[in-house]
Structures are given as C-alpha cells and as structure tokens.
Amino acid sequence: MNTWLVEFGRLIFIWVLLLSLGVAEVRAADFGVFEAQLDIGSVQKPGSAVFDAAANSYVVSGSGENMWFTNDACHMVWRRMSNDFSLSAAVEWVNAGGNAHRKACLIVRQTVEPDAPYVDVAIHGNGLVSLQFRATPGGMTHEIQARQPEPASGAQGAPGTLTFGLQRQGDVFFLTAPDASGKFVPQGAFTRLRFTDPVYVGLAVCAHDAKAIESARFSHLALQAETARAEAKAVLHCALETVAINSHDRRLRYHTTDLIEAPNWTRDGRFFLFNSGGHMFRLPAGGGAPERIDTGAAHRCNNDHGLSPDGTQLAISDQSQDGKSRIYVLPSAGGAPRLITPLAPSYWHGWSPDGSTLAYCAERDREFDVYTIPVQGGQETRLTSAPGLDDGPDYSPDGKFIYFNSERSGSMQIWRMHPDGTHQEQVTADDFNNWFAHPSPDGRWLVFLSYARDVKGHPANQAVRLRLLALDGAGHPVRGALPANQAIIDLAELFGGQGTINVCSWSPDSREVAFVSYELIRP
C-alpha cells in the first residue's frame, strides 16, 4: 500500500511539474509513426490526437490563442528524430467555420517549450500556406507565405484538402508539394536553422481562439528518414520574394531552378523585371509565367539593370560585344538597345529622378569608381577616387544624394555624396560588409545587403541579411525610428548574395522590397 502511494505521489509530482512548464503530455498505446501527444503552452481546453491505422490518418484537435510572436499554444503529436527527414500529408479542416487564422501544421520543434525554436508548414483556415519559423528561444516568429488564400471549397470557411510537406537537409528546412508524378519537390520557401538533434517532429493544431477547439485531419501521412545518394548533385533553387517593411512577412512570388537575379519593380507595381540566362524577363506581380523582353543584340545581360523614373525606358548592362559590360538603354517594352558607355567595363546602378543622368560603377585604369553620364550619351564624369572599390550608386528620390558602397574605411560600408561627387560621407560603420544601398521612393528608408565581416566581395551562396535603415527628411539615419531604439534592423536573413538585390527593388508605395533568395537542395 505504501509503495502504491509513493508511486502515485511520484506521478502526481511529474504531472504538476509538466503543467508548471506549460506542457501537458498524454501517452497512448498507438500513435502510428509518432510517440506521444501533448498540449504546448497555455491552453484553456485540452487537445487530443486520434490515429486511424486503417486509413493512415490522424485527427488532431487543439485550442490555443496563437502560434506566433515569441510563444506558442497548440496541441501536438510528435516523435523524436535526428538527421535528415521528410514529412508530408494531405490536410483538411474537420469543422466548419472557425477562425480564418487557425493553423494545422507539419512541424519541427527543438523542444516542447512554448518559446522553443521551430519551423512548420502552417495551413491556415483561409487557405494561406506559410513556412513559419522561430530561430532562437523566445525570438520572434517569421514566415514566408507560399500560397495565398483562395475561395473556400471545403467546409465553410475552409480551403478543402491541401497537400504539402516539410523536409530537412542539414540546417535547411523547406516546404514541398507533389509534382505531376506525385513526388514531393521544393516549392521555393526555405529557411536555415541550427537545431541540436534530436528534434521533435510531428503535427500540430492551433485554434487561434483560446476558447475554441479546432480539428484537422492529416491523411496519407508519410514520415521517413532521408539519406543522401552519393551521386546526387545539389540543385540551385531560386525564389523571387517580397518582404513587407512593417511586418517583415515574406511572400514567395516565383520559384525556379533557373538562375534568376536582381529584381526591379515596375513603376505601376504590376510586374517584376529580372535577368536570367543573359536575357531580361517580365513577371506579373500577381502570379504567372515570366515573359522574355526583346533586347535585340544584347543577349548577355547581367544583373545591373533598371527602369527610368517614368517607366518608359530600361537601362541594361550587357556583355555581348566582347565579354566586357557596357550600358545600353532601350524601351521598357523591348526594342533595339542604344549604347551609352563605349568604355568598358561599366555596370549600371542608378537613374537620376529627372531622368537625365545614369550613375554606374566602372573600372578605369585598374580602379573601380562611381561615374555618371548623360542618358543621351557623351562624356562620363568620375565622382569617386579613393583607393579600393566604390560601387552600387543609387540616387535619393529628391536627387540630392547618391548612395554608394565603398571599402575605403577598411571594410565595405555605405556612403553618400552630392550628385557632383562633393561632400562624401560615411553612413554605416558596423561589423558587416554592406553593399548596394537603395533609398525608398518616399525617401524614408534605406535597404541594403549585408555580408559577414570576413566575406570578401559580394559572392553568391552566402548567409546574408537584408537590413533597413530609417532616414529623416534630410537623409540622415534616425535612431529610435525602429524597434529597440535602433537606426538599423534586420529585414530578412537568407541564403543569397550576388543577384539578391544588386539594383533597386522597392515597391512604388515604399512598403515592400523584392529580392531573390537561393538554396542548394539535393534531389
């Protein structure tokens, strides 16, 4: 009797301890490929998970106010795994109605603590599908929106059955979906997270309403370890994305295994322009296939290109003549290019707000410096002469400054000067190498690309950041205009570099920035 009381007391102690940690775990005899289920975080109503072995499906029911910001509240069924794996399922909501932001997730967590680092493929009640992730304990959640909401086709307020997967290759986690043959392939949403094995892999449901219970069915579920084939070569995946400067939410706009670079946003916001395979392409911002732009004899266009202030002309940098880049201008709809810079190499970067002048980087006498030239052609003007590389010039929208990057201080930092080259002054001075600064159309922001301190040049396939600097009316950095009383914040962390944001890619309303992220994935 005393032994029974001691054991009972021990179980009660463990249960209370789990509750104090915000975790209530329930075990059962059979969860299929999973080990157990639990409530994560603060939930008013206990969740549940039921496995149907005959149908290979799970119905997971969960409460919880949200899975977002710094803490999560949901119900999860899980197993511990290490190394590479893939998880996939067809997902549908069981209940009609419900919050549009309720989430049914394929999920990987470092721990089952509410604030743990995690990544998931979250299928929302309104059909939005996102790759969501938290990189550090108690850190903010971020997302890449991969599928936008569509009219409901299933239960009232629900999108019907959606089939997606979540796969891990080392530190890379990515969203997958079946192709025409049924094979799950990457869809363009990637993130890199440093997890310590083992991790918790499973299914989760959050009602997005602390007083409600929502249920989702996960059918045709597959969870398996993945082993790299010795002969498998990694494939480059390119994703054209946009990021909102207020929320930092990222949205996938286009995904391809062709190399694409340096998006421009058209002045009316309806299209993106990018280069690929030596040609220029136009992509509808609302979705669709890219269309090649006629650039005449210029068939080796590189990633330095952009539209005139009125949107009628396109400046390109092309290497067709002798392998050295020269600047040309042609109608934005396509046509015969007109040579602007006979001297080479010359790489376009900026267009003055009045449309009269082009700014560019050029190598002359073994020195790379910033130059300007009339858009009609003629004599070029050298604006910088400091030893080392000066690159990436772009005009402020009022035409009072040219921002550029320079290594004259010992590391690559952002500088600015008057359009005639006078009053050159340093804008950033930190532990990053900062490249390609672009002022927003409203003049309030400066976005730029940052590499780690030890990275030389602006190579591809690197861990980089898009960073945002707030500017005042005179173009000076404003401390306190951004969270944590900072003048500069991270807008997005990604794998990229060369081709990510070489040229100006602001939306016309200054609310979003377009960029290209890259990832190397084994097939």
Short mmCIF file of C-alpha atoms in Angstrom, two decimals:
data_model
loop_
_atom_site.label_atom_id
_atom_site.label_comp_id
_atom_site.label_asym_id
_atom_site.label_seq_id
_atom_site.Cartn_x
_atom_site.Cartn_y
_atom_site.Cartn_z
CA MET A 1 0.00 0.00 0.00
CA ASN A 2 2.81 2.39 0.92
CA THR A 3 4.60 1.53 -2.33
CA TRP A 4 1.46 2.34 -4.28
CA LEU A 5 1.14 5.68 -2.52
CA VAL A 6 4.76 6.56 -3.25
CA GLU A 7 4.33 5.73 -6.93
CA PHE A 8 1.09 7.69 -7.10
CA GLY A 9 2.76 10.64 -5.44
CA ARG A 10 5.61 10.48 -7.92
CA LEU A 11 3.22 10.54 -10.87
CA ILE A 12 1.36 13.50 -9.41
CA PHE A 13 4.67 15.32 -8.92
CA ILE A 14 5.68 14.75 -12.55
CA TRP A 15 2.26 15.88 -13.79
CA VAL A 16 2.43 19.10 -11.73
CA LEU A 17 5.97 19.71 -12.95
CA LEU A 18 4.90 19.36 -16.58
CA LEU A 19 1.97 21.69 -16.03
CA SER A 20 4.28 24.26 -14.43
CA LEU A 21 6.41 24.16 -17.58
CA GLY A 22 3.38 24.81 -19.76
CA VAL A 23 3.43 21.25 -21.10
CA ALA A 24 0.73 18.65 -20.52
CA GLU A 25 1.69 15.35 -22.15
CA VAL A 26 -0.57 12.35 -22.71
CA ARG A 27 0.70 8.96 -23.89
CA ALA A 28 -1.31 6.22 -25.51
CA ALA A 29 -0.63 2.78 -26.88
CA ASP A 30 -0.66 3.61 -30.59
CA PHE A 31 0.14 6.89 -32.37
CA GLY A 32 1.31 5.30 -35.59
CA VAL A 33 4.71 6.75 -36.51
CA PHE A 34 4.59 9.14 -33.55
CA GLU A 35 5.45 8.59 -29.88
CA ALA A 36 3.05 10.78 -27.91
CA GLN A 37 0.81 13.83 -27.84
CA LEU A 38 0.77 16.97 -25.69
CA ASP A 39 -0.58 20.46 -25.21
CA ILE A 40 2.06 23.13 -25.70
CA GLY A 41 1.81 26.46 -23.93
CA SER A 42 -1.24 27.96 -22.27
CA VAL A 43 -4.46 26.31 -23.47
CA GLN A 44 -7.88 26.57 -21.84
CA LYS A 45 -9.16 23.35 -23.39
CA PRO A 46 -7.11 20.14 -23.62
CA GLY A 47 -6.38 18.88 -27.11
CA SER A 48 -6.32 15.36 -28.47
CA ALA A 49 -4.98 13.23 -31.32
CA VAL A 50 -6.62 10.11 -32.74
CA PHE A 51 -4.82 7.73 -35.12
CA ASP A 52 -6.77 5.65 -37.67
CA ALA A 53 -4.39 2.86 -38.65
CA ALA A 54 -6.62 1.55 -41.44
CA ALA A 55 -6.76 4.96 -43.14
CA ASN A 56 -3.24 6.06 -42.10
CA SER A 57 -4.70 9.32 -40.88
CA TYR A 58 -4.68 11.45 -37.76
CA VAL A 59 -7.31 13.82 -36.44
CA VAL A 60 -5.59 16.40 -34.26
CA SER A 61 -7.70 18.77 -32.17
CA GLY A 62 -6.25 21.80 -30.46
CA SER A 63 -7.07 25.00 -28.67
CA GLY A 64 -4.65 27.87 -28.13
CA GLU A 65 -4.66 31.58 -28.84
CA ASN A 66 -1.86 31.52 -31.42
CA MET A 67 1.40 30.07 -32.72
CA TRP A 68 3.26 33.29 -33.40
CA PHE A 69 5.42 36.04 -31.90
CA THR A 70 7.56 34.58 -29.06
CA ASN A 71 5.28 31.82 -27.68
CA ASP A 72 3.02 29.08 -28.99
CA ALA A 73 -0.20 27.49 -27.75
CA CYS A 74 -1.37 24.35 -29.57
CA HIS A 75 -1.79 20.59 -29.43
CA MET A 76 0.93 18.41 -30.96
CA VAL A 77 1.55 14.75 -31.71
CA TRP A 78 5.28 14.03 -32.05
CA ARG A 79 8.28 11.79 -32.27
CA ARG A 80 11.97 12.50 -31.78
CA MET A 81 14.22 12.30 -34.85
CA SER A 82 17.75 13.14 -35.90
CA ASN A 83 19.45 13.91 -39.22
CA ASP A 84 17.55 14.42 -42.48
CA PHE A 85 13.90 13.51 -42.91
CA SER A 86 10.71 14.36 -44.80
CA LEU A 87 7.15 14.71 -43.52
CA SER A 88 4.08 15.08 -45.74
CA ALA A 89 0.31 14.80 -45.52
CA ALA A 90 -2.98 15.82 -47.08
CA VAL A 91 -4.61 18.28 -44.67
CA GLU A 92 -8.24 19.31 -44.29
CA TRP A 93 -10.28 21.01 -41.61
CA VAL A 94 -12.91 18.83 -39.96
CA ASN A 95 -15.06 21.60 -38.54
CA ALA A 96 -17.00 24.24 -40.44
CA GLY A 97 -16.37 27.89 -39.64
CA GLY A 98 -13.60 28.71 -37.21
CA ASN A 99 -11.03 31.47 -37.20
CA ALA A 100 -9.50 32.25 -40.58
CA HIS A 101 -6.06 32.12 -38.94
CA ARG A 102 -6.41 28.73 -37.25
CA LYS A 103 -3.42 26.56 -38.15
CA ALA A 104 -2.88 22.91 -39.00
CA CYS A 105 0.86 22.31 -39.09
CA LEU A 106 3.57 19.94 -40.16
CA ILE A 107 6.09 20.93 -37.51
CA VAL A 108 9.63 20.52 -36.20
CA ARG A 109 10.49 21.87 -32.74
CA GLN A 110 13.76 21.97 -30.83
CA THR A 111 11.85 21.32 -27.59
CA VAL A 112 8.22 21.28 -26.47
CA GLU A 113 8.62 24.51 -24.52
CA PRO A 114 6.19 27.24 -25.68
CA ASP A 115 9.01 29.58 -26.76
CA ALA A 116 11.19 26.96 -28.44
CA PRO A 117 12.78 27.42 -31.88
CA TYR A 118 10.63 25.74 -34.52
CA VAL A 119 9.75 25.55 -38.17
CA ASP A 120 6.44 24.47 -39.64
CA VAL A 121 4.34 24.37 -42.75
CA ALA A 122 1.22 26.10 -41.46
CA ILE A 123 -2.05 25.59 -43.34
CA HIS A 124 -4.44 28.32 -42.23
CA GLY A 125 -8.19 28.23 -42.06
CA ASN A 126 -8.47 30.58 -45.04
CA GLY A 127 -6.08 28.56 -47.24
CA LEU A 128 -2.94 30.59 -46.64
CA VAL A 129 0.09 28.27 -46.53
CA SER A 130 3.29 29.56 -44.96
CA LEU A 131 6.68 28.33 -43.90
CA GLN A 132 6.90 29.75 -40.36
CA PHE A 133 9.96 29.70 -38.12
CA ARG A 134 11.49 30.95 -34.88
CA ALA A 135 15.28 30.85 -34.87
CA THR A 136 16.05 31.37 -31.17
CA PRO A 137 14.33 30.62 -27.84
CA GLY A 138 11.83 33.38 -27.18
CA GLY A 139 12.61 35.02 -30.53
CA MET A 140 10.07 36.40 -32.96
CA THR A 141 8.30 34.17 -35.45
CA HIS A 142 8.75 34.94 -39.14
CA GLU A 143 7.10 33.50 -42.20
CA ILE A 144 7.36 33.03 -45.94
CA GLN A 145 3.90 32.98 -47.47
CA ALA A 146 3.91 30.34 -50.19
CA ARG A 147 0.21 30.01 -51.10
CA GLN A 148 -2.29 32.84 -50.81
CA PRO A 149 -5.89 32.37 -49.56
CA GLU A 150 -8.44 31.22 -52.13
CA PRO A 151 -12.24 30.95 -52.13
CA ALA A 152 -13.38 28.18 -49.81
CA SER A 153 -14.05 24.81 -51.43
CA GLY A 154 -14.35 22.54 -48.39
CA ALA A 155 -16.06 23.02 -45.03
CA GLN A 156 -17.50 26.50 -44.58
CA GLY A 157 -14.60 28.92 -44.31
CA ALA A 158 -12.05 26.20 -45.17
CA PRO A 159 -9.97 25.68 -48.34
CA GLY A 160 -10.61 21.95 -48.82
CA THR A 161 -7.78 19.40 -48.82
CA LEU A 162 -4.26 20.75 -49.29
CA THR A 163 -1.23 18.50 -49.66
CA PHE A 164 2.19 19.73 -48.56
CA GLY A 165 5.39 18.52 -46.99
CA LEU A 166 8.23 19.71 -44.77
CA GLN A 167 11.74 18.43 -45.42
CA ARG A 168 15.10 18.78 -43.70
CA GLN A 169 18.54 18.67 -45.33
CA GLY A 170 21.12 19.55 -42.68
CA ASP A 171 20.32 23.06 -41.44
CA VAL A 172 17.97 23.71 -44.37
CA PHE A 173 14.21 23.25 -43.89
CA PHE A 174 11.86 23.73 -46.81
CA LEU A 175 8.27 23.40 -47.96
CA THR A 176 7.43 20.73 -50.52
CA ALA A 177 4.39 19.75 -52.58
CA PRO A 178 3.69 16.91 -55.03
CA ASP A 179 4.54 17.39 -58.70
CA ALA A 180 2.60 15.81 -61.57
CA SER A 181 4.14 12.42 -60.80
CA GLY A 182 3.30 12.65 -57.09
CA LYS A 183 6.89 13.23 -55.98
CA PHE A 184 7.27 15.89 -53.28
CA VAL A 185 9.55 18.65 -54.55
CA PRO A 186 10.70 22.05 -53.16
CA GLN A 187 8.33 24.97 -53.69
CA GLY A 188 10.74 27.86 -53.06
CA ALA A 189 10.21 28.55 -49.33
CA PHE A 190 13.47 27.81 -47.45
CA THR A 191 14.98 28.69 -44.10
CA ARG A 192 18.19 27.74 -42.30
CA LEU A 193 18.01 26.85 -38.60
CA ARG A 194 20.66 25.40 -36.32
CA PHE A 195 18.89 22.68 -34.32
CA THR A 196 20.53 20.20 -31.97
CA ASP A 197 19.47 16.61 -32.56
CA PRO A 198 17.16 15.03 -31.69
CA VAL A 199 14.26 17.31 -32.64
CA TYR A 200 10.52 16.89 -32.16
CA VAL A 201 8.79 16.15 -35.47
CA GLY A 202 5.02 15.96 -35.78
CA LEU A 203 1.61 17.51 -36.36
CA ALA A 204 0.07 20.46 -34.53
CA VAL A 205 -3.23 22.33 -34.47
CA CYS A 206 -3.91 25.79 -33.04
CA ALA A 207 -7.47 27.16 -32.91
CA HIS A 208 -6.31 30.80 -32.87
CA ASP A 209 -9.04 31.16 -30.28
CA ALA A 210 -8.31 30.30 -26.64
CA LYS A 211 -11.96 29.39 -26.02
CA ALA A 212 -12.35 27.07 -29.01
CA ILE A 213 -11.25 23.62 -30.16
CA GLU A 214 -10.43 23.10 -33.84
CA SER A 215 -9.77 19.77 -35.57
CA ALA A 216 -7.79 18.93 -38.70
CA ARG A 217 -7.37 15.61 -40.46
CA PHE A 218 -3.89 14.64 -41.70
CA SER A 219 -4.21 11.77 -44.18
CA HIS A 220 -1.80 9.89 -46.48
CA LEU A 221 0.84 10.77 -43.93
CA ALA A 222 4.45 9.89 -44.68
CA LEU A 223 7.39 10.40 -42.32
CA GLN A 224 10.72 8.95 -43.27
CA ALA A 225 14.43 9.40 -42.82
CA GLU A 226 16.26 10.74 -45.88
CA THR A 227 19.74 9.59 -46.87
CA ALA A 228 21.81 11.46 -49.41
CA ARG A 229 22.78 9.48 -52.51
CA ALA A 230 26.50 9.63 -53.23
CA GLU A 231 25.87 10.57 -56.87
CA ALA A 232 23.23 13.22 -56.11
CA LYS A 233 24.33 16.75 -57.05
CA ALA A 234 22.71 19.70 -55.33
CA VAL A 235 20.31 21.73 -57.49
CA LEU A 236 20.14 25.51 -57.24
CA HIS A 237 16.66 26.80 -56.38
CA CYS A 238 15.87 30.48 -56.87
CA ALA A 239 12.95 32.25 -55.20
CA LEU A 240 11.78 35.75 -56.05
CA GLU A 241 10.32 37.05 -52.80
CA THR A 242 8.99 40.26 -51.33
CA VAL A 243 9.23 41.40 -47.72
CA ALA A 244 6.98 43.94 -46.04
CA ILE A 245 8.97 46.52 -44.09
CA ASN A 246 6.31 46.86 -41.36
CA SER A 247 5.62 43.20 -40.55
CA HIS A 248 8.78 41.62 -42.04
CA ASP A 249 6.49 38.95 -43.54
CA ARG A 250 7.97 37.43 -46.67
CA ARG A 251 5.93 36.31 -49.65
CA LEU A 252 7.03 33.89 -52.35
CA ARG A 253 6.30 35.33 -55.80
CA TYR A 254 8.12 32.96 -58.15
CA HIS A 255 10.26 29.84 -57.86
CA THR A 256 12.52 28.25 -60.47
CA THR A 257 15.62 26.12 -60.85
CA ASP A 258 16.88 28.56 -63.49
CA LEU A 259 19.29 31.18 -62.17
CA ILE A 260 17.45 34.49 -61.81
CA GLU A 261 18.86 37.73 -60.38
CA ALA A 262 18.24 41.31 -59.31
CA PRO A 263 14.50 42.06 -59.43
CA ASN A 264 13.17 45.52 -60.35
CA TRP A 265 9.60 46.51 -59.55
CA THR A 266 7.79 48.38 -62.35
CA ARG A 267 6.55 51.88 -61.57
CA ASP A 268 2.90 50.78 -61.60
CA GLY A 269 3.59 47.82 -59.31
CA ARG A 270 2.18 45.28 -61.77
CA PHE A 271 5.39 43.50 -62.80
CA PHE A 272 8.85 42.46 -61.73
CA LEU A 273 11.84 42.51 -64.07
CA PHE A 274 14.82 40.21 -63.64
CA ASN A 275 17.70 38.78 -65.67
CA SER A 276 18.25 35.10 -66.40
CA GLY A 277 20.49 33.32 -68.87
CA GLY A 278 21.68 36.60 -70.41
CA HIS A 279 18.14 37.86 -71.09
CA MET A 280 15.61 40.13 -69.39
CA PHE A 281 12.20 38.89 -68.25
CA ARG A 282 8.94 40.44 -67.11
CA LEU A 283 6.92 38.60 -64.41
CA PRO A 284 3.34 39.52 -63.37
CA ALA A 285 3.36 40.54 -59.70
CA GLY A 286 0.07 38.74 -59.17
CA GLY A 287 1.41 35.43 -60.42
CA GLY A 288 2.00 33.78 -63.78
CA ALA A 289 4.84 32.88 -66.09
CA PRO A 290 7.74 35.21 -66.94
CA GLU A 291 7.87 36.69 -70.42
CA ARG A 292 11.13 37.43 -72.19
CA ILE A 293 11.78 41.09 -73.09
CA ASP A 294 13.24 41.77 -76.52
CA THR A 295 16.70 43.29 -76.01
CA GLY A 296 17.86 42.98 -79.60
CA ALA A 297 21.54 42.14 -80.00
CA ALA A 298 22.10 42.36 -76.23
CA HIS A 299 21.95 38.70 -75.23
CA ARG A 300 24.41 38.64 -72.32
CA CYS A 301 22.63 40.94 -69.88
CA ASN A 302 23.96 40.82 -66.32
CA ASN A 303 22.30 41.77 -63.03
CA ASP A 304 22.73 45.54 -63.25
CA HIS A 305 19.56 46.94 -64.82
CA GLY A 306 16.64 49.25 -64.00
CA LEU A 307 13.78 51.40 -65.21
CA SER A 308 13.69 55.14 -65.84
CA PRO A 309 11.70 57.30 -63.38
CA ASP A 310 8.76 57.44 -65.81
CA GLY A 311 8.99 53.71 -66.52
CA THR A 312 9.32 54.10 -70.28
CA GLN A 313 12.99 53.14 -70.64
CA LEU A 314 15.12 50.28 -69.40
CA ALA A 315 18.85 50.54 -68.68
CA ILE A 316 20.76 47.27 -69.02
CA SER A 317 24.37 46.20 -68.60
CA ASP A 318 25.34 43.76 -71.33
CA GLN A 319 28.49 41.84 -72.20
CA SER A 320 27.67 40.70 -75.75
CA GLN A 321 30.22 42.86 -77.56
CA ASP A 322 33.50 41.44 -76.20
CA GLY A 323 32.67 39.97 -72.80
CA LYS A 324 33.02 43.34 -71.07
CA SER A 325 29.94 45.02 -69.61
CA ARG A 326 28.61 48.17 -71.26
CA ILE A 327 25.45 50.17 -70.52
CA TYR A 328 22.57 50.39 -73.00
CA VAL A 329 19.11 51.95 -72.93
CA LEU A 330 16.03 50.58 -74.71
CA PRO A 331 12.24 50.95 -74.48
CA SER A 332 10.93 49.19 -71.36
CA ALA A 333 8.56 47.15 -73.51
CA GLY A 334 11.55 45.90 -75.53
CA GLY A 335 13.42 47.00 -78.61
CA ALA A 336 16.83 47.83 -80.03
CA PRO A 337 19.36 48.83 -77.33
CA ARG A 338 21.23 52.13 -77.64
CA LEU A 339 24.86 52.17 -76.43
CA ILE A 340 25.55 54.72 -73.66
CA THR A 341 29.06 53.85 -72.41
CA PRO A 342 31.58 52.91 -75.13
CA LEU A 343 34.20 52.37 -72.42
CA ALA A 344 34.13 49.06 -70.56
CA PRO A 345 33.56 47.55 -68.13
CA SER A 346 30.62 49.69 -66.98
CA TYR A 347 27.80 48.49 -64.71
CA TRP A 348 24.57 50.49 -64.40
CA HIS A 349 23.13 51.14 -60.93
CA GLY A 350 21.07 54.33 -60.74
CA TRP A 351 18.90 56.76 -62.68
CA SER A 352 18.56 60.40 -61.60
CA PRO A 353 14.99 61.39 -60.58
CA ASP A 354 14.72 63.82 -63.51
CA GLY A 355 15.63 61.03 -65.95
CA SER A 356 18.62 62.87 -67.40
CA THR A 357 21.60 61.04 -65.90
CA LEU A 358 22.79 57.49 -65.27
CA ALA A 359 25.06 56.53 -62.35
CA TYR A 360 27.26 53.46 -62.59
CA CYS A 361 30.34 51.63 -61.43
CA ALA A 362 33.20 51.36 -63.91
CA GLU A 363 36.77 50.13 -64.00
CA ARG A 364 39.21 52.63 -65.46
CA ASP A 365 42.97 52.27 -65.11
CA ARG A 366 42.51 49.25 -62.80
CA GLU A 367 40.36 51.20 -60.33
CA PHE A 368 36.61 50.73 -59.80
CA ASP A 369 34.85 54.03 -59.12
CA VAL A 370 31.46 55.72 -59.41
CA TYR A 371 30.70 57.63 -62.61
CA THR A 372 27.77 59.48 -64.16
CA ILE A 373 26.89 60.06 -67.80
CA PRO A 374 24.02 61.82 -69.63
CA VAL A 375 21.30 59.36 -70.66
CA GLN A 376 21.80 60.55 -74.23
CA GLY A 377 25.46 59.58 -74.03
CA GLY A 378 28.57 61.74 -74.08
CA GLN A 379 31.39 62.45 -71.65
CA GLU A 380 31.41 60.46 -68.41
CA THR A 381 32.18 62.15 -65.08
CA ARG A 382 34.20 60.44 -62.39
CA LEU A 383 32.77 61.06 -58.89
CA THR A 384 34.99 58.96 -56.61
CA SER A 385 38.75 58.48 -56.49
CA ALA A 386 39.51 56.80 -53.16
CA PRO A 387 41.75 53.72 -53.40
CA GLY A 388 39.77 50.49 -53.49
CA LEU A 389 36.29 49.62 -54.73
CA ASP A 390 33.44 52.16 -54.93
CA ASP A 391 30.27 50.55 -56.26
CA GLY A 392 26.47 50.43 -56.36
CA PRO A 393 25.46 54.11 -56.81
CA ASP A 394 21.74 54.93 -56.46
CA TYR A 395 20.04 58.33 -56.28
CA SER A 396 17.85 59.50 -53.41
CA PRO A 397 14.30 60.29 -54.66
CA ASP A 398 14.85 64.04 -54.26
CA GLY A 399 18.07 63.87 -56.29
CA LYS A 400 20.16 65.47 -53.53
CA PHE A 401 22.35 62.44 -52.85
CA ILE A 402 23.92 59.41 -54.46
CA TYR A 403 24.29 56.50 -52.05
CA PHE A 404 27.06 54.01 -52.79
CA ASN A 405 29.22 51.39 -51.07
CA SER A 406 32.94 51.85 -50.54
CA GLU A 407 35.75 49.89 -48.89
CA ARG A 408 37.88 52.98 -48.24
CA SER A 409 37.40 52.68 -44.45
CA GLY A 410 38.83 49.15 -44.37
CA SER A 411 35.53 47.29 -44.74
CA MET A 412 32.66 47.69 -47.20
CA GLN A 413 30.28 50.34 -45.83
CA ILE A 414 27.52 52.59 -47.14
CA TRP A 415 28.46 56.14 -48.09
CA ARG A 416 26.72 59.03 -49.79
CA MET A 417 27.69 62.17 -51.70
CA HIS A 418 26.17 65.03 -53.63
CA PRO A 419 25.44 64.27 -57.31
CA ASP A 420 28.56 66.17 -58.35
CA GLY A 421 30.75 63.98 -56.13
CA THR A 422 31.28 66.50 -53.33
CA HIS A 423 30.63 66.02 -49.58
CA GLN A 424 31.36 62.29 -49.48
CA GLU A 425 30.36 60.98 -46.03
CA GLN A 426 30.05 57.58 -44.38
CA VAL A 427 26.53 56.35 -43.49
CA THR A 428 27.14 52.95 -41.86
CA ALA A 429 30.02 51.77 -39.67
CA ASP A 430 29.43 48.31 -38.19
CA ASP A 431 30.71 44.73 -38.14
CA PHE A 432 29.19 43.80 -41.50
CA ASN A 433 30.27 44.33 -45.10
CA ASN A 434 27.41 46.40 -46.53
CA TRP A 435 26.54 46.56 -50.22
CA PHE A 436 24.01 48.03 -52.66
CA ALA A 437 22.08 50.67 -50.71
CA HIS A 438 18.73 51.68 -52.21
CA PRO A 439 16.59 54.57 -50.91
CA SER A 440 12.84 54.00 -50.87
CA PRO A 441 10.66 56.06 -53.24
CA ASP A 442 9.32 58.11 -50.30
CA GLY A 443 12.83 58.78 -49.01
CA ARG A 444 12.17 57.37 -45.53
CA TRP A 445 14.18 54.15 -45.75
CA LEU A 446 17.44 52.71 -46.99
CA VAL A 447 17.67 48.99 -47.68
CA PHE A 448 21.00 47.25 -48.26
CA LEU A 449 22.64 43.83 -48.35
CA SER A 450 24.99 42.76 -45.53
CA TYR A 451 27.62 40.03 -45.51
CA ALA A 452 29.64 38.75 -42.56
CA ARG A 453 32.79 40.72 -41.82
CA ASP A 454 35.12 38.03 -43.19
CA VAL A 455 33.39 37.71 -46.59
CA LYS A 456 35.26 39.47 -49.39
CA GLY A 457 33.40 40.92 -52.36
CA HIS A 458 29.74 40.10 -52.95
CA PRO A 459 29.79 36.37 -53.81
CA ALA A 460 26.80 34.09 -54.28
CA ASN A 461 25.65 31.33 -51.93
CA GLN A 462 26.32 33.06 -48.63
CA ALA A 463 24.40 33.70 -45.43
CA VAL A 464 23.33 37.34 -45.87
CA ARG A 465 20.87 39.83 -44.44
CA LEU A 466 18.65 42.50 -45.89
CA ARG A 467 18.87 45.41 -43.49
CA LEU A 468 16.75 48.51 -43.14
CA LEU A 469 17.91 51.94 -42.06
CA ALA A 470 15.48 54.75 -41.21
CA LEU A 471 16.18 58.19 -42.70
CA ASP A 472 14.96 61.64 -41.75
CA GLY A 473 13.88 64.33 -44.19
CA ALA A 474 17.49 65.25 -44.86
CA GLY A 475 18.52 61.64 -45.46
CA HIS A 476 20.27 61.19 -42.12
CA PRO A 477 19.90 57.96 -40.08
CA VAL A 478 17.20 58.23 -37.41
CA ARG A 479 17.87 56.41 -34.15
CA GLY A 480 14.66 55.37 -32.40
CA ALA A 481 12.57 55.20 -35.57
CA LEU A 482 12.78 51.41 -35.49
CA PRO A 483 12.24 48.83 -32.73
CA ALA A 484 14.68 48.64 -29.79
CA ASN A 485 15.71 52.26 -30.41
CA GLN A 486 17.86 51.25 -33.36
CA ALA A 487 18.66 53.00 -36.59
CA ILE A 488 19.24 49.69 -38.44
CA ILE A 489 17.31 46.42 -38.15
CA ASP A 490 17.34 43.09 -39.96
CA LEU A 491 14.58 42.88 -42.52
CA ALA A 492 15.29 39.28 -43.59
CA GLU A 493 18.01 36.65 -43.16
CA LEU A 494 18.56 34.37 -46.13
CA PHE A 495 20.98 32.41 -48.30
CA GLY A 496 22.00 34.58 -51.23
CA GLY A 497 24.37 37.40 -52.10
CA GLN A 498 25.25 38.07 -55.72
CA GLY A 499 21.94 38.53 -57.51
CA THR A 500 19.82 39.05 -54.38
CA ILE A 501 19.39 42.82 -54.51
CA ASN A 502 22.06 44.35 -56.78
CA VAL A 503 19.67 47.02 -58.05
CA CYS A 504 16.73 49.00 -56.68
CA SER A 505 13.77 46.72 -55.98
CA TRP A 506 11.42 48.88 -53.91
CA SER A 507 7.69 48.70 -54.50
CA PRO A 508 6.26 52.02 -55.77
CA ASP A 509 4.49 52.62 -52.43
CA SER A 510 7.68 52.05 -50.40
CA ARG A 511 6.03 49.26 -48.38
CA GLU A 512 7.86 46.22 -49.77
CA VAL A 513 11.22 45.16 -51.13
CA ALA A 514 11.71 42.45 -53.75
CA PHE A 515 14.75 40.16 -53.66
CA VAL A 516 15.99 36.75 -54.76
CA SER A 517 16.93 34.05 -52.25
CA TYR A 518 18.85 30.92 -53.23
CA GLU A 519 19.27 27.42 -51.88
CA LEU A 520 21.19 24.29 -52.93
CA ILE A 521 18.97 21.22 -52.48
CA ARG A 522 19.73 17.57 -53.22
CA PRO A 523 17.06 15.96 -55.40
#
